[in-house]
Amino acid sequence: MFGQQNLSTRRILLAWLLVTPVVLWRLLTSVYPFLRTFYISFFDNSPVRRTFDFVGLDNYMALTRDANVDATLTFTLFFTVTSVALQVVLGLAIAELLNQRFKMRNFARAVNLLPWAMAPIVIATAARWIFHQDYGLINDIIWRISGERPLWLVNFTTARFAVTITDVWKNTAFLAVIFLSGLQGIPLELYEAAKIDGADGARSYWYITLPLLMPLIISMIIFTAIFRVLTFEIVYALTNGGPGTATSLLSYLVYLEGFRVLNFGYASAIAMLLFFIVLIVGVLGYGFLRRAWERL
């Protein structure tokens, strides 16, 4: 009996010994920076002015009066909703296509992953060339058809469109692979039974595929929405938040205030706003996910 207790104790100690480095690393790289950011958000902290004065909620109150924050929040919402919707729809379509039997299917699946496997900076640099006014691929096609060359990255509306499309191009492949794995997990017997009952392909997809994929779809919507809110590299490399602040996301505004203006206190307050938005998205998404699982 005592031997078993000693063995159990040793196993618990070994488990803690193995887990402790990871826990310490997470505390060092995640928990401490979060707590430090939260702490600094209550101070007027600027190395330029050499200030570190406690200001209470002044930084948070300033958020409500800042027109840049309002504009950035609006574009962040637009960018997130549009990008997530396009990625989910296109991801489902590509997954359905890659799930069919055809020659070089494995090659097509590998090629599909290329944009996602590339660094965001590489994709954004390629997009700068594609959307360039004078020698961009898209403008070359438009010029041959209409004789015009739109200013994609200079115009307020088209710049937002360019950023959103670039993000969709970069990340849709990942969702397609996830949805493909979900499609391959659906038993073929269900489709065979539906076919016997007279259901065509569209009905089978609507009444079998989508309901069974719904928990996975909701999970990917949550995952994708969170990472869209946190997007930084594509905006930084493609438009630098311009023209003006038209394509600035909250994450990019944190960078501007923190590393260009060097207003660490205000940047920390924006970062905390960003954190609470991500938290709300996660909590609401978890609620929808639970309901989806309960319906199965």
Short mmCIF file of C-alpha atoms in Angstrom, two decimals:
data_model
loop_
_atom_site.label_atom_id
_atom_site.label_comp_id
_atom_site.label_asym_id
_atom_site.label_seq_id
_atom_site.Cartn_x
_atom_site.Cartn_y
_atom_site.Cartn_z
CA MET A 1 0.00 0.00 0.00
CA PHE A 2 2.75 2.45 0.99
CA GLY A 3 4.72 1.41 -2.08
CA GLN A 4 1.80 2.31 -4.34
CA GLN A 5 1.39 5.68 -2.59
CA ASN A 6 5.10 6.42 -3.02
CA LEU A 7 4.87 5.46 -6.71
CA SER A 8 1.84 7.71 -7.16
CA THR A 9 3.60 10.58 -5.39
CA ARG A 10 6.69 10.16 -7.57
CA ARG A 11 4.55 10.22 -10.70
CA ILE A 12 2.83 13.42 -9.57
CA LEU A 13 6.19 15.02 -8.79
CA LEU A 14 7.54 13.93 -12.17
CA ALA A 15 4.49 15.40 -13.89
CA TRP A 16 4.96 18.72 -12.09
CA LEU A 17 8.67 18.64 -12.91
CA LEU A 18 7.89 18.25 -16.60
CA VAL A 19 5.11 20.85 -16.63
CA THR A 20 6.87 23.52 -14.52
CA PRO A 21 9.24 24.82 -17.28
CA VAL A 22 6.28 25.28 -19.64
CA VAL A 23 4.22 27.03 -16.94
CA LEU A 24 7.13 29.33 -16.08
CA TRP A 25 7.67 30.10 -19.75
CA ARG A 26 4.00 30.98 -20.22
CA LEU A 27 4.06 33.16 -17.11
CA LEU A 28 7.13 34.94 -18.43
CA THR A 29 5.92 35.44 -22.02
CA SER A 30 2.16 35.86 -21.55
CA VAL A 31 0.94 36.54 -18.03
CA TYR A 32 3.67 39.01 -17.02
CA PRO A 33 3.42 41.12 -20.22
CA PHE A 34 -0.37 41.21 -19.85
CA LEU A 35 -0.21 42.34 -16.21
CA ARG A 36 2.53 44.85 -17.07
CA THR A 37 0.45 46.27 -19.93
CA PHE A 38 -2.60 46.53 -17.69
CA TYR A 39 -0.51 48.33 -15.06
CA ILE A 40 1.05 50.80 -17.52
CA SER A 41 -2.38 51.67 -18.96
CA PHE A 42 -3.07 53.67 -15.78
CA PHE A 43 0.01 55.86 -16.25
CA ASP A 44 1.17 58.67 -18.49
CA ASN A 45 4.30 56.83 -19.61
CA SER A 46 6.41 58.47 -22.31
CA PRO A 47 10.19 58.06 -22.64
CA VAL A 48 10.26 61.19 -24.83
CA ARG A 49 8.77 63.37 -22.09
CA ARG A 50 10.35 61.18 -19.40
CA THR A 51 7.06 60.81 -17.56
CA PHE A 52 5.62 57.97 -15.52
CA ASP A 53 2.74 59.64 -13.72
CA PHE A 54 -0.36 57.88 -12.43
CA VAL A 55 -3.42 59.20 -14.30
CA GLY A 56 -6.07 56.66 -13.28
CA LEU A 57 -8.65 56.11 -16.01
CA ASP A 58 -7.57 59.10 -18.11
CA ASN A 59 -6.10 56.91 -20.87
CA TYR A 60 -9.32 54.91 -21.09
CA MET A 61 -11.43 58.07 -21.12
CA ALA A 62 -9.23 59.41 -23.92
CA LEU A 63 -10.18 56.36 -26.00
CA THR A 64 -13.80 57.51 -26.06
CA ARG A 65 -12.78 60.93 -27.43
CA ASP A 66 -10.20 59.77 -29.98
CA ALA A 67 -11.50 59.93 -33.57
CA ASN A 68 -8.69 57.60 -34.68
CA VAL A 69 -9.92 54.93 -32.27
CA ASP A 70 -13.48 55.27 -33.61
CA ALA A 71 -12.31 54.96 -37.22
CA THR A 72 -10.01 52.08 -36.39
CA LEU A 73 -12.74 50.22 -34.50
CA THR A 74 -15.07 50.65 -37.48
CA PHE A 75 -12.54 49.27 -39.94
CA THR A 76 -11.55 46.46 -37.56
CA LEU A 77 -15.20 45.38 -37.41
CA PHE A 78 -15.62 45.65 -41.20
CA PHE A 79 -12.35 43.84 -41.88
CA THR A 80 -13.08 41.04 -39.41
CA VAL A 81 -16.65 40.36 -40.54
CA THR A 82 -15.87 40.57 -44.26
CA SER A 83 -12.67 38.55 -44.11
CA VAL A 84 -14.15 35.82 -41.90
CA ALA A 85 -17.27 35.52 -44.09
CA LEU A 86 -15.23 35.25 -47.30
CA GLN A 87 -12.75 32.80 -45.79
CA VAL A 88 -15.48 30.50 -44.49
CA VAL A 89 -17.47 30.50 -47.75
CA LEU A 90 -14.40 30.09 -49.98
CA GLY A 91 -12.86 27.57 -47.58
CA LEU A 92 -15.97 25.39 -47.74
CA ALA A 93 -16.05 25.63 -51.55
CA ILE A 94 -12.36 24.75 -51.91
CA ALA A 95 -12.68 21.91 -49.40
CA GLU A 96 -15.62 20.46 -51.33
CA LEU A 97 -13.62 20.71 -54.56
CA LEU A 98 -10.52 19.08 -53.06
CA ASN A 99 -12.68 16.31 -51.63
CA GLN A 100 -13.65 15.17 -55.13
CA ARG A 101 -11.77 12.47 -57.03
CA PHE A 102 -9.66 13.83 -59.89
CA LYS A 103 -6.15 13.52 -61.27
CA MET A 104 -3.36 15.28 -59.33
CA ARG A 105 -5.69 15.82 -56.38
CA ASN A 106 -2.82 15.55 -53.88
CA PHE A 107 -0.82 18.11 -55.88
CA ALA A 108 -3.80 20.48 -55.85
CA ARG A 109 -4.10 20.09 -52.09
CA ALA A 110 -0.43 20.94 -51.66
CA VAL A 111 -0.65 23.99 -53.96
CA ASN A 112 -3.70 25.19 -52.02
CA LEU A 113 -1.57 25.49 -48.88
CA LEU A 114 1.15 27.66 -50.44
CA PRO A 115 -0.33 31.10 -49.57
CA TRP A 116 -0.95 30.05 -45.96
CA ALA A 117 2.57 28.60 -45.65
CA MET A 118 4.18 31.87 -46.75
CA ALA A 119 5.03 34.63 -44.30
CA PRO A 120 2.46 37.47 -44.16
CA ILE A 121 5.17 39.95 -45.18
CA VAL A 122 5.82 37.96 -48.37
CA ILE A 123 2.12 37.87 -49.22
CA ALA A 124 1.73 41.60 -48.51
CA THR A 125 4.77 42.42 -50.66
CA ALA A 126 3.32 40.38 -53.53
CA ALA A 127 -0.01 42.16 -53.03
CA ARG A 128 1.73 45.56 -53.27
CA TRP A 129 2.93 44.53 -56.72
CA ILE A 130 -0.46 43.12 -57.74
CA PHE A 131 -2.29 46.31 -56.69
CA HIS A 132 0.40 48.75 -57.93
CA GLN A 133 -1.00 51.60 -60.01
CA ASP A 134 1.49 51.48 -62.92
CA TYR A 135 2.74 47.90 -63.25
CA GLY A 136 0.34 45.90 -61.09
CA LEU A 137 -1.23 42.75 -62.49
CA ILE A 138 -4.82 43.82 -61.73
CA ASN A 139 -4.38 47.30 -63.20
CA ASP A 140 -2.80 45.82 -66.32
CA ILE A 141 -5.94 43.74 -66.90
CA ILE A 142 -8.26 46.68 -66.13
CA TRP A 143 -6.24 49.01 -68.39
CA ARG A 144 -6.50 46.58 -71.31
CA ILE A 145 -10.29 46.45 -70.85
CA SER A 146 -11.20 50.03 -69.91
CA GLY A 147 -8.05 52.12 -70.33
CA GLU A 148 -8.09 53.12 -66.63
CA ARG A 149 -5.67 52.43 -63.78
CA PRO A 150 -7.39 52.60 -60.35
CA LEU A 151 -5.37 53.85 -57.37
CA TRP A 152 -5.94 50.76 -55.23
CA LEU A 153 -3.70 51.66 -52.29
CA VAL A 154 -4.35 55.41 -52.37
CA ASN A 155 -8.13 55.52 -52.49
CA PHE A 156 -9.90 55.20 -49.11
CA THR A 157 -12.37 52.49 -50.20
CA THR A 158 -10.18 50.43 -52.53
CA ALA A 159 -7.32 50.34 -49.99
CA ARG A 160 -9.65 48.68 -47.49
CA PHE A 161 -10.75 46.28 -50.20
CA ALA A 162 -7.11 45.46 -51.05
CA VAL A 163 -6.19 44.74 -47.42
CA THR A 164 -9.23 42.51 -46.95
CA ILE A 165 -8.67 40.55 -50.17
CA THR A 166 -5.00 40.06 -49.34
CA ASP A 167 -5.89 38.66 -45.93
CA VAL A 168 -8.47 36.33 -47.50
CA TRP A 169 -5.90 35.15 -50.07
CA LYS A 170 -3.39 34.45 -47.31
CA ASN A 171 -5.60 32.53 -44.87
CA THR A 172 -8.41 30.81 -46.78
CA ALA A 173 -6.21 27.79 -47.51
CA PHE A 174 -5.95 26.92 -43.82
CA LEU A 175 -9.72 26.84 -43.39
CA ALA A 176 -10.05 24.77 -46.56
CA VAL A 177 -7.75 22.11 -45.09
CA ILE A 178 -9.65 22.07 -41.80
CA PHE A 179 -13.01 21.79 -43.57
CA LEU A 180 -11.58 19.08 -45.83
CA SER A 181 -10.67 17.01 -42.78
CA GLY A 182 -14.23 17.50 -41.52
CA LEU A 183 -15.72 16.38 -44.84
CA GLN A 184 -13.59 13.25 -44.84
CA GLY A 185 -14.89 12.39 -41.38
CA ILE A 186 -18.53 12.23 -42.51
CA PRO A 187 -19.61 8.60 -43.14
CA LEU A 188 -20.35 7.88 -46.81
CA GLU A 189 -23.30 5.73 -45.73
CA LEU A 190 -25.26 8.89 -44.89
CA TYR A 191 -24.95 10.16 -48.46
CA GLU A 192 -25.80 6.75 -49.89
CA ALA A 193 -28.95 6.57 -47.75
CA ALA A 194 -29.93 10.10 -48.79
CA LYS A 195 -29.41 9.20 -52.46
CA ILE A 196 -31.70 6.17 -52.07
CA ASP A 197 -34.34 8.49 -50.57
CA GLY A 198 -34.12 10.68 -53.67
CA ALA A 199 -32.01 13.55 -52.30
CA ASP A 200 -29.81 15.30 -54.85
CA GLY A 201 -26.36 16.75 -54.17
CA ALA A 202 -27.64 20.14 -53.02
CA ARG A 203 -30.10 18.63 -50.54
CA SER A 204 -27.46 16.23 -49.19
CA TYR A 205 -25.08 19.13 -48.66
CA TRP A 206 -27.72 21.26 -46.93
CA TYR A 207 -29.21 18.56 -44.68
CA ILE A 208 -26.17 16.32 -44.05
CA THR A 209 -22.88 18.09 -44.70
CA LEU A 210 -23.57 21.53 -43.22
CA PRO A 211 -25.25 20.32 -39.99
CA LEU A 212 -22.44 17.85 -39.29
CA LEU A 213 -19.79 20.46 -40.09
CA MET A 214 -21.49 23.23 -38.09
CA PRO A 215 -19.47 22.78 -34.83
CA LEU A 216 -16.27 22.83 -36.89
CA ILE A 217 -17.46 25.87 -38.87
CA ILE A 218 -18.30 27.78 -35.69
CA SER A 219 -14.92 26.84 -34.18
CA MET A 220 -13.15 28.17 -37.25
CA ILE A 221 -15.25 31.35 -37.24
CA ILE A 222 -14.17 32.01 -33.64
CA PHE A 223 -10.53 31.16 -34.36
CA THR A 224 -10.43 33.21 -37.55
CA ALA A 225 -12.24 36.21 -36.05
CA ILE A 226 -9.79 36.41 -33.14
CA PHE A 227 -6.78 36.34 -35.44
CA ARG A 228 -8.36 38.87 -37.81
CA VAL A 229 -8.78 41.31 -34.92
CA LEU A 230 -5.08 40.79 -34.13
CA THR A 231 -3.88 41.17 -37.74
CA PHE A 232 -0.82 43.39 -38.05
CA GLU A 233 1.75 42.29 -40.65
CA ILE A 234 -0.43 42.62 -43.75
CA VAL A 235 -1.53 46.16 -42.86
CA TYR A 236 2.04 47.14 -41.94
CA ALA A 237 3.59 45.86 -45.18
CA LEU A 238 0.78 46.65 -47.62
CA THR A 239 -0.57 50.09 -46.67
CA ASN A 240 1.09 51.24 -43.42
CA GLY A 241 -2.41 51.92 -42.20
CA GLY A 242 -3.08 54.39 -45.00
CA PRO A 243 -4.27 56.32 -46.77
CA GLY A 244 -4.40 58.34 -43.57
CA THR A 245 -5.75 55.84 -41.06
CA ALA A 246 -8.21 54.20 -43.48
CA THR A 247 -6.75 50.70 -43.10
CA SER A 248 -5.48 50.93 -39.53
CA LEU A 249 -6.60 48.06 -37.30
CA LEU A 250 -6.52 48.23 -33.50
CA SER A 251 -3.36 46.13 -33.41
CA TYR A 252 -1.69 48.57 -35.80
CA LEU A 253 -2.86 51.53 -33.71
CA VAL A 254 -1.17 49.95 -30.68
CA TYR A 255 2.05 49.84 -32.72
CA LEU A 256 1.69 53.48 -33.82
CA GLU A 257 1.06 54.82 -30.33
CA GLY A 258 3.63 52.60 -28.67
CA PHE A 259 6.57 52.56 -31.08
CA ARG A 260 6.18 55.72 -33.16
CA VAL A 261 4.52 58.21 -30.83
CA LEU A 262 6.14 56.45 -27.83
CA ASN A 263 3.06 56.99 -25.69
CA PHE A 264 3.24 53.69 -23.81
CA GLY A 265 0.40 54.44 -21.41
CA TYR A 266 -2.12 55.21 -24.14
CA ALA A 267 -0.88 52.31 -26.29
CA SER A 268 -1.38 49.99 -23.31
CA ALA A 269 -4.96 51.23 -22.91
CA ILE A 270 -5.64 50.45 -26.59
CA ALA A 271 -4.05 47.03 -26.10
CA MET A 272 -6.40 46.34 -23.18
CA LEU A 273 -9.36 47.39 -25.33
CA LEU A 274 -8.13 44.93 -27.95
CA PHE A 275 -7.85 42.21 -25.30
CA PHE A 276 -11.43 42.70 -24.11
CA ILE A 277 -12.73 42.60 -27.70
CA VAL A 278 -10.94 39.27 -28.25
CA LEU A 279 -12.30 38.03 -24.91
CA ILE A 280 -15.87 38.94 -25.88
CA VAL A 281 -15.50 37.22 -29.26
CA GLY A 282 -14.18 34.09 -27.54
CA VAL A 283 -16.93 33.97 -24.90
CA LEU A 284 -19.76 34.57 -27.40
CA GLY A 285 -18.24 32.07 -29.79
CA TYR A 286 -18.00 29.44 -27.08
CA GLY A 287 -21.71 29.88 -26.37
CA PHE A 288 -22.61 29.34 -30.03
CA LEU A 289 -20.29 26.33 -30.17
CA ARG A 290 -21.98 24.69 -27.18
CA ARG A 291 -25.38 25.12 -28.80
CA ALA A 292 -24.10 23.62 -32.05
CA TRP A 293 -22.80 20.52 -30.25
CA GLU A 294 -26.08 20.14 -28.35
CA ARG A 295 -28.04 20.10 -31.60
CA LEU A 296 -26.07 17.14 -32.98
#
